Coordinates of C-alpha atoms in Angstrom, one line a residue:
M1460 CA 76.1 91.2 227.0
P1461 CA 78.0 89.1 224.3
P1462 CA 81.3 87.9 226.2
R1463 CA 84.2 89.9 225.5
F1464 CA 87.5 88.3 223.5
F1465 CA 90.8 88.7 225.6
P1466 CA 93.7 87.6 223.4
R1467 CA 96.1 85.3 225.0
P1468 CA 99.5 86.6 225.8
W1469 CA 101.4 84.4 223.2
T1470 CA 98.7 85.8 220.8
L1471 CA 99.9 89.4 221.6
V1472 CA 103.5 88.5 221.3
L1473 CA 102.6 87.4 217.5
L1474 CA 100.6 90.5 216.8
L1475 CA 102.7 93.0 218.7
P1476 CA 105.3 93.0 215.5
L1477 CA 102.6 92.8 212.8
A1478 CA 101.1 96.0 214.0
C1479 CA 104.8 97.7 213.4
K1480 CA 105.1 96.4 209.9
D1481 CA 103.7 97.5 206.6
P1482 CA 100.3 95.7 205.7
E1483 CA 102.3 93.3 203.0
T1484 CA 104.9 92.4 205.1
A1485 CA 102.4 92.1 208.6
A1486 CA 99.9 89.9 205.9
A1487 CA 103.1 87.6 204.9
Q1488 CA 104.3 86.8 208.5
K1489 CA 100.4 86.1 209.3
Q1490 CA 100.5 83.5 206.5
A1491 CA 103.6 82.2 207.6
V1492 CA 102.0 81.8 211.2
Q1493 CA 98.9 80.0 209.7
V1494 CA 101.1 77.6 207.5
Q1495 CA 103.0 76.5 210.5
N1496 CA 99.8 76.2 212.7
S1497 CA 98.3 73.8 209.9
L1498 CA 101.6 71.8 209.7
S1499 CA 101.9 71.5 213.4
Q1500 CA 97.9 70.4 213.3
G1501 CA 98.7 68.3 210.4
R1502 CA 101.5 66.4 211.9
E1503 CA 99.9 65.6 215.1
A1504 CA 96.7 64.2 213.5
L1505 CA 98.9 62.0 211.3
T1506 CA 101.0 60.7 214.5
K1507 CA 97.5 59.6 215.9
G1508 CA 96.2 58.2 212.9
Q1509 CA 93.2 60.8 212.1
Y1510 CA 94.0 60.9 208.4
V1511 CA 90.9 63.0 207.5
R1512 CA 91.6 65.7 209.9
A1513 CA 95.6 65.7 208.7
I1514 CA 94.4 65.9 205.2
S1515 CA 92.1 69.0 206.1
E1516 CA 95.0 70.8 208.0
L1517 CA 97.9 69.7 205.5
Q1518 CA 95.6 70.8 202.5
K1519 CA 95.3 74.3 204.2
A1520 CA 99.2 74.5 204.8
A1521 CA 99.7 73.4 200.9
N1522 CA 97.1 76.1 199.7
A1523 CA 98.5 79.0 201.7
A1524 CA 102.0 77.7 200.7
P1525 CA 102.1 76.7 197.0
E1526 CA 105.7 77.0 196.6
S1527 CA 106.3 74.7 199.8
V1528 CA 107.2 70.9 199.4
E1529 CA 107.0 69.8 203.0
P1530 CA 103.1 70.3 203.1
L1531 CA 102.6 68.2 200.2
L1532 CA 105.0 65.4 201.6
L1533 CA 103.0 65.3 204.7
L1534 CA 99.8 65.4 202.9
A1535 CA 100.9 62.4 200.3
K1536 CA 101.7 60.5 203.8
A1537 CA 97.7 61.4 205.2
H1538 CA 96.2 60.2 201.6
Q1539 CA 98.0 57.1 202.0
G1540 CA 96.9 56.5 205.4
A1541 CA 93.5 57.0 204.7
G1542 CA 93.6 54.5 201.9
N1543 CA 93.7 56.6 199.0
P1544 CA 96.8 55.9 197.0
G1545 CA 96.3 57.2 194.0
A1546 CA 95.8 61.0 195.7
A1547 CA 98.9 60.3 197.6
I1548 CA 100.7 59.6 193.9
L1549 CA 99.0 63.0 192.5
T1550 CA 100.2 65.2 195.6
L1551 CA 103.7 63.6 195.1
K1552 CA 103.9 64.4 191.7
Q1553 CA 102.9 67.7 192.4
A1554 CA 105.8 68.2 195.0
E1555 CA 108.0 66.7 192.3
G1556 CA 107.4 69.6 190.0
L1557 CA 108.5 72.1 192.7
I1558 CA 112.0 70.7 193.0
P1559 CA 114.6 70.9 190.1
G1560 CA 115.9 67.6 189.5
T1561 CA 115.2 64.0 190.8
D1562 CA 114.6 64.2 194.5
P1563 CA 115.2 60.6 196.0
V1564 CA 112.9 61.0 198.9
I1565 CA 110.0 61.8 196.6
Q1566 CA 111.0 59.0 194.1
K1567 CA 111.6 56.5 196.9
Q1568 CA 108.1 57.5 198.4
L1569 CA 106.4 57.2 195.0
S1570 CA 108.2 53.5 194.2
D1571 CA 106.4 52.7 197.5
L1572 CA 103.1 54.0 196.7
Y1573 CA 103.3 52.1 193.0
M1574 CA 104.1 48.8 195.2
G1575 CA 101.1 49.3 197.3
E1576 CA 98.9 49.7 193.9
G1577 CA 100.3 46.9 192.4
Q1578 CA 102.0 49.0 189.8
I1579 CA 105.3 46.9 189.8
P1580 CA 106.8 48.0 186.5
Q1581 CA 106.5 51.7 187.7
A1582 CA 108.0 51.2 191.2
I1583 CA 110.8 49.6 189.1
S1584 CA 111.5 51.8 186.7
T1585 CA 111.2 54.5 189.0
L1586 CA 113.9 53.0 191.5
V1587 CA 116.1 52.1 188.2
A1588 CA 116.3 55.6 187.5
L1589 CA 117.6 56.3 190.8
R1590 CA 120.1 53.8 190.9
N1591 CA 121.5 55.3 187.5
E1592 CA 121.9 58.4 189.1
G1593 CA 123.8 56.9 192.0
K1594 CA 120.9 58.0 194.3
L1595 CA 120.1 54.4 196.3
S1596 CA 121.5 53.4 199.3
N1597 CA 123.1 49.8 199.3
E1598 CA 119.9 48.8 201.2
D1599 CA 117.6 50.1 198.4
I1600 CA 119.9 48.5 196.0
L1601 CA 119.4 44.8 197.5
S1602 CA 115.9 45.6 197.5
L1603 CA 115.4 46.6 194.2
A1604 CA 117.6 43.5 192.8
R1605 CA 115.3 41.0 194.9
L1606 CA 112.3 42.8 193.7
Q1607 CA 113.6 42.5 189.7
A1608 CA 114.4 38.9 190.7
R1609 CA 110.7 38.2 192.0
Q1610 CA 109.4 39.7 188.7
G1611 CA 111.2 37.3 186.6
Q1612 CA 113.9 39.5 185.7
P1613 CA 117.4 38.0 186.8
D1614 CA 119.6 39.4 184.6
E1615 CA 118.3 42.7 185.1
A1616 CA 118.4 41.9 189.0
F1617 CA 122.4 41.1 188.8
T1618 CA 122.8 44.3 186.9
T1619 CA 121.8 46.1 189.8
L1620 CA 123.7 44.2 191.8
E1621 CA 126.8 44.5 190.2
R1622 CA 128.2 47.5 191.9
I1623 CA 127.9 46.2 195.4
L1624 CA 129.1 42.8 194.3
R1625 CA 132.1 44.8 193.2
E1626 CA 132.8 47.0 195.9
N1627 CA 132.2 44.1 198.8
P1628 CA 132.0 40.8 197.3
D1629 CA 131.9 39.0 200.6
D1630 CA 128.9 40.9 202.4
A1631 CA 126.1 38.5 203.7
P1632 CA 123.1 40.7 202.6
T1633 CA 124.5 41.0 199.3
K1634 CA 125.4 37.3 198.9
T1635 CA 122.2 36.3 200.3
V1636 CA 120.4 38.4 197.6
E1637 CA 122.6 37.1 194.9
A1638 CA 121.6 33.5 196.1
E1639 CA 117.8 34.5 195.9
I1640 CA 118.5 35.8 192.2
L1641 CA 120.2 32.5 191.2
L1642 CA 117.1 30.5 192.6
M1643 CA 115.0 32.4 190.6
K1644 CA 117.1 32.1 187.5
G1645 CA 116.9 28.2 188.1
E1646 CA 120.7 27.8 189.4
E1647 CA 119.7 25.9 192.3
L1648 CA 122.9 24.2 192.9
L1649 CA 125.1 27.2 192.8
A1650 CA 122.3 29.0 195.0
A1651 CA 122.8 26.3 197.6
N1652 CA 126.3 26.6 197.5
L1653 CA 126.2 30.2 198.1
M1654 CA 124.0 30.0 200.9
D1655 CA 125.9 27.3 202.4
R1656 CA 128.7 29.3 202.4
V1657 CA 127.1 32.5 203.7
L1658 CA 126.0 30.6 206.8
Q1659 CA 129.3 29.1 207.5
G1660 CA 130.5 32.4 207.7
T1661 CA 127.7 34.0 209.5
P1662 CA 125.4 31.4 210.9
S1663 CA 123.1 33.9 212.6
F1664 CA 122.1 36.0 209.8
T1665 CA 118.6 35.3 209.6
P1666 CA 117.7 36.3 205.8
A1667 CA 119.7 33.6 204.8
R1668 CA 118.4 31.0 207.0
L1669 CA 114.8 32.0 205.7
L1670 CA 115.9 31.8 202.0
R1671 CA 117.6 28.5 202.7
A1672 CA 114.2 27.1 204.5
R1673 CA 112.3 28.6 201.5
Y1674 CA 114.4 26.9 199.3
F1675 CA 114.0 23.4 201.1
L1676 CA 110.4 23.7 201.5
M1677 CA 110.3 24.2 197.6
S1678 CA 112.0 21.3 197.3
G1679 CA 109.7 19.3 199.4
V1680 CA 112.5 18.6 202.2
S1681 CA 110.5 20.3 205.0
D1682 CA 112.1 18.8 207.8
M1683 CA 115.5 20.4 206.7
A1684 CA 113.2 23.8 206.5
E1685 CA 112.1 23.4 210.1
A1686 CA 115.9 22.8 211.3
D1687 CA 117.2 25.9 209.6
L1688 CA 114.1 27.9 211.2
Q1689 CA 115.0 26.3 214.6
S1690 CA 118.5 28.0 214.1
V1691 CA 117.0 31.3 213.7
P1692 CA 118.7 33.7 216.8
P1693 CA 116.2 34.1 219.5
E1694 CA 115.8 38.0 218.9
D1695 CA 114.7 37.7 215.2
A1696 CA 112.6 34.6 216.2
D1697 CA 109.2 36.3 216.5
T1698 CA 109.5 38.6 213.4
T1699 CA 106.4 38.2 211.1
D1700 CA 108.9 36.8 208.3
V1701 CA 110.0 34.4 210.5
V1702 CA 106.9 33.3 211.8
A1703 CA 105.1 33.2 208.5
M1704 CA 107.7 30.7 207.2
K1705 CA 107.6 28.6 210.3
A1706 CA 103.7 28.6 209.6
R1707 CA 104.4 27.1 206.1
V1708 CA 106.7 24.5 206.9
L1709 CA 104.4 23.2 209.7
M1710 CA 101.6 23.2 207.3
A1711 CA 103.8 21.3 205.0
L1712 CA 104.7 18.7 208.0
G1713 CA 101.0 18.3 208.5
R1714 CA 101.1 20.3 212.2
P1715 CA 98.4 22.9 211.3
A1716 CA 97.5 23.4 214.9
E1717 CA 101.3 24.3 215.6
A1718 CA 101.2 26.7 212.5
E1719 CA 97.9 28.5 214.2
G1720 CA 99.3 28.6 217.3
A1721 CA 102.6 30.4 216.3
L1722 CA 100.6 33.1 214.3
R1723 CA 98.0 33.6 217.1
K1724 CA 100.7 34.1 219.5
L1725 CA 102.2 36.8 217.1
L1726 CA 99.0 38.6 217.0
E1727 CA 98.8 38.9 220.5
D1728 CA 101.6 41.4 220.6
D1729 CA 100.6 43.1 217.1
A1730 CA 96.9 43.0 216.5
E1731 CA 97.1 45.2 213.4
N1732 CA 99.5 43.1 211.8
A1733 CA 97.6 42.7 208.5
E1734 CA 100.3 39.9 207.1
A1735 CA 100.1 37.7 210.1
V1736 CA 96.0 37.7 210.1
A1737 CA 96.0 36.9 206.0
W1738 CA 98.2 33.7 207.2
L1739 CA 96.4 32.9 209.8
A1740 CA 93.1 33.1 207.6
E1741 CA 94.9 30.6 205.2
I1742 CA 95.4 28.3 207.8
V1743 CA 92.2 28.2 209.0
C1744 CA 90.6 27.8 205.8
A1745 CA 92.9 25.0 205.1
Q1746 CA 91.5 23.3 208.4
G1747 CA 88.0 23.7 206.8
R1748 CA 86.8 26.7 208.9
A1749 CA 85.7 28.8 206.1
S1750 CA 83.5 31.2 207.9
E1751 CA 85.9 32.1 210.4
A1752 CA 88.6 32.2 207.6
Q1753 CA 86.4 35.0 206.0
Q1754 CA 86.1 37.2 208.9
L1755 CA 89.9 37.0 209.3
V1756 CA 90.1 38.2 205.5
D1757 CA 88.0 40.9 205.9
R1758 CA 90.0 42.0 208.9
A1759 CA 93.3 41.7 207.1
L1760 CA 91.7 43.9 204.1
H1761 CA 90.4 46.4 206.5
L1762 CA 94.1 46.9 207.4
R1763 CA 95.6 46.7 203.8
P1764 CA 92.8 47.1 201.0
R1765 CA 95.1 46.0 198.3
F1766 CA 96.9 43.3 200.2
A1767 CA 97.8 40.0 197.7
R1768 CA 97.8 37.3 200.3
A1769 CA 94.4 38.5 201.7
L1770 CA 92.8 38.7 198.5
Y1771 CA 94.3 35.2 197.4
V1772 CA 93.0 33.9 200.8
R1773 CA 89.7 35.3 199.9
G1774 CA 89.9 33.1 196.8
R1775 CA 90.5 30.2 198.9
V1776 CA 87.6 30.9 200.8
L1777 CA 85.3 30.9 198.0
E1778 CA 86.8 27.9 196.5
E1779 CA 86.1 26.1 199.6
Q1780 CA 82.2 27.4 199.3
S1781 CA 82.2 25.9 195.6
D1782 CA 82.4 29.5 194.0
A1783 CA 84.6 29.2 191.2
R1784 CA 84.0 32.1 189.2
G1785 CA 84.1 34.3 192.6
A1786 CA 87.6 32.5 193.5
E1787 CA 88.9 33.5 190.1
D1788 CA 87.8 37.0 190.3
S1789 CA 90.1 37.1 193.7
Y1790 CA 93.0 35.6 192.3
R1791 CA 92.7 37.9 189.5
F1792 CA 92.5 40.9 192.1
A1793 CA 95.5 39.6 193.9
L1794 CA 97.5 39.2 191.0
K1795 CA 96.6 42.8 190.0
A1796 CA 98.0 44.0 193.2
E1797 CA 101.3 41.8 192.8
P1798 CA 101.5 40.3 189.4
A1799 CA 104.1 37.8 190.3
F1800 CA 102.1 36.4 193.3
P1801 CA 102.8 32.6 193.3
P1802 CA 100.1 31.3 195.5
A1803 CA 97.4 33.0 193.4
L1804 CA 99.2 31.6 189.9
S1805 CA 99.6 28.3 191.5
R1806 CA 95.4 28.2 192.2
L1807 CA 94.6 29.9 189.0
W1808 CA 96.2 27.2 186.7
R1809 CA 93.8 24.5 188.7
L1810 CA 90.8 26.5 188.2
H1811 CA 91.8 27.0 184.2
L1812 CA 92.4 23.0 183.9
K1813 CA 89.0 22.2 185.7
A1814 CA 87.3 24.6 183.2
G1815 CA 88.4 22.8 180.5
R1816 CA 90.9 26.0 179.5
K1817 CA 94.0 24.0 179.0
P1818 CA 96.1 26.9 176.9
E1819 CA 95.2 29.0 179.6
A1820 CA 96.6 26.7 182.4
Q1821 CA 99.7 26.3 180.2
E1822 CA 100.3 29.9 180.4
V1823 CA 99.9 30.5 184.0
L1824 CA 102.4 27.4 184.6
E1825 CA 104.8 28.7 182.5
R1826 CA 104.4 31.9 184.2
L1827 CA 105.4 29.9 187.9
A1828 CA 108.0 28.1 186.0
S1829 CA 109.7 31.3 184.6
L1830 CA 109.8 32.6 188.4
N1831 CA 111.0 29.3 189.7
E1832 CA 108.2 29.2 191.9
A1833 CA 106.5 26.2 190.3
T1834 CA 106.3 23.0 192.4
V1835 CA 107.2 19.3 191.6
E1836 CA 103.7 18.8 191.0
E1837 CA 103.3 21.8 188.9
K1838 CA 106.4 20.8 186.9
A1839 CA 104.8 17.6 186.0
A1840 CA 101.5 19.0 185.0
L1841 CA 103.3 21.5 182.7
A1842 CA 105.1 18.5 181.0
N1843 CA 101.9 16.6 180.7
L1844 CA 100.1 19.7 179.0
Y1845 CA 103.3 19.7 176.6
A1846 CA 102.5 16.1 176.0
Q1847 CA 98.9 16.7 175.0
F1848 CA 99.5 19.6 172.9
E1849 CA 102.7 17.9 171.4
T1850 CA 104.8 21.0 171.5
Q1851 CA 107.9 21.9 173.8
L1852 CA 108.6 18.2 174.1
P1853 CA 112.3 18.5 175.1
R1854 CA 111.2 20.8 178.0
G1855 CA 108.5 18.8 178.7
K1856 CA 110.8 15.8 178.9
K1857 CA 113.4 18.1 181.1
L1858 CA 110.5 18.8 183.6
I1859 CA 109.4 15.3 184.0
E1860 CA 112.6 14.0 184.6
E1861 CA 113.1 16.4 187.3
A1862 CA 110.0 15.5 188.9
L1863 CA 110.9 11.8 188.5
K1864 CA 114.3 12.5 190.6
R1865 CA 111.8 13.5 193.5
E1866 CA 109.5 10.6 193.4
P1867 CA 110.9 7.6 191.1
Q1868 CA 107.8 5.4 191.3
N1869 CA 104.9 8.2 191.0
P1870 CA 102.5 6.5 188.5
E1871 CA 101.5 9.7 187.0
Y1872 CA 104.9 11.0 186.3
L1873 CA 105.8 7.5 184.9
R1874 CA 102.5 8.3 182.4
I1875 CA 103.7 11.6 181.5
Q1876 CA 107.2 10.4 180.7
K1877 CA 105.7 7.6 178.6
A1878 CA 103.3 10.0 176.7
I1879 CA 106.3 12.6 176.0
D1880 CA 108.3 10.0 174.7
K1881 CA 105.5 8.8 172.3
A1882 CA 104.8 12.3 171.2
T1883 CA 108.5 12.9 170.4
P1884 CA 109.5 12.4 166.8
K1885 CA 111.6 9.3 166.4
K1886 CA 115.0 10.0 164.6
K1887 CA 115.6 8.3 161.4
K1888 CA 117.9 5.4 161.4
A1889 CA 121.1 5.6 159.3
P1890 CA 121.0 3.2 156.4
T1891 CA 122.8 -0.1 157.2
G1892 CA 123.4 -1.8 154.0
P1893 CA 125.9 -1.5 151.3
V1894 CA 126.3 2.2 149.8
I1895 CA 126.5 1.9 146.0
I1896 CA 128.3 4.8 144.3
R1897 CA 127.1 5.4 140.8
G1898 CA 129.9 6.5 138.5
R1899 CA 129.6 8.5 134.9
R1900 CA 129.2 6.6 132.0

């Protein structure tokens, strides 16, 4: 005899009012219950990281309630968690079509997805539209200004920052972003003075400490960068940004074992930290352990499939294995994910130069210089190419003079300076003899 179905008490409570209503109302209420059940199941699956199940449940809810935005917003998060940002973007576009006007929540989520997909111009234009409508918080405005500056758009970044600067000119976060924009613009002295002022007023403000440490590191003064990091408050000392900068500084100081130890300690507390894994892979690769670095790269890319730093480190590993073509492909993938990613640009120009592609090397070096991310060595390399092509010689002269200020006795820099001077057209001397003025007959 087949088992009989006995409805649970709570089911009877739901079904009782349905039986007392007309069929159309009962069907609508039944559908509403199904939608809520699917939403509940979808949220639970999202919380547990069960993205396939979440997508299934939330798709049911979206189909059953085609005019509701909530299932679509959750469905976009599920697609994103499942590693399908394209589907997430399409889902958000569908949700956007259901709401009149511009919804800041959807637009912000869209901009985050664009960022994850490496579609930086779309992310910026989305955020600029929200800024123009006054729908960005101060925190989001600072993030937008920083993003614009890092994409080589310092003037646009100042436009974004302008309103906050007017309203609160002495705010430490705002002044720190202003200093970063000045650095990107090449106004290093102004930026350094501004960072000093911020830290005099708020010595425990970690973002300013990190920015100044980065400035010192790029300027070749790694010991001063380390001193700044040692002044970071204890509550911030174990954050990813601080530990990653500390690892960079320790590598510059020739202490790779300490850099590796700091990152491994961070991963003990957060094993899913893709950024820390990628940094660790880079440091392991720099110590000649390519196979171990490759395993770490694979792990980082599993956690974040389009992570620019992991793609870049994969290129470094391939370079170590003498696979220049594979390395170049990896750097291009990294730049597709993050078009202004300095480490990938820094390796790419070297590969171009090694392959005899000097114009391409010059183009990449100019991109680094425009982002104010070129090292002293890279500025000298760009000046050398200007000397060889006998083009932009005044700029080349300025670049090599800047390099010689840091290393006055560097023989390669002195050679480049001599080559630029030789290629620069000499001004014609004014005549020194008597001037004969011919009159009319």
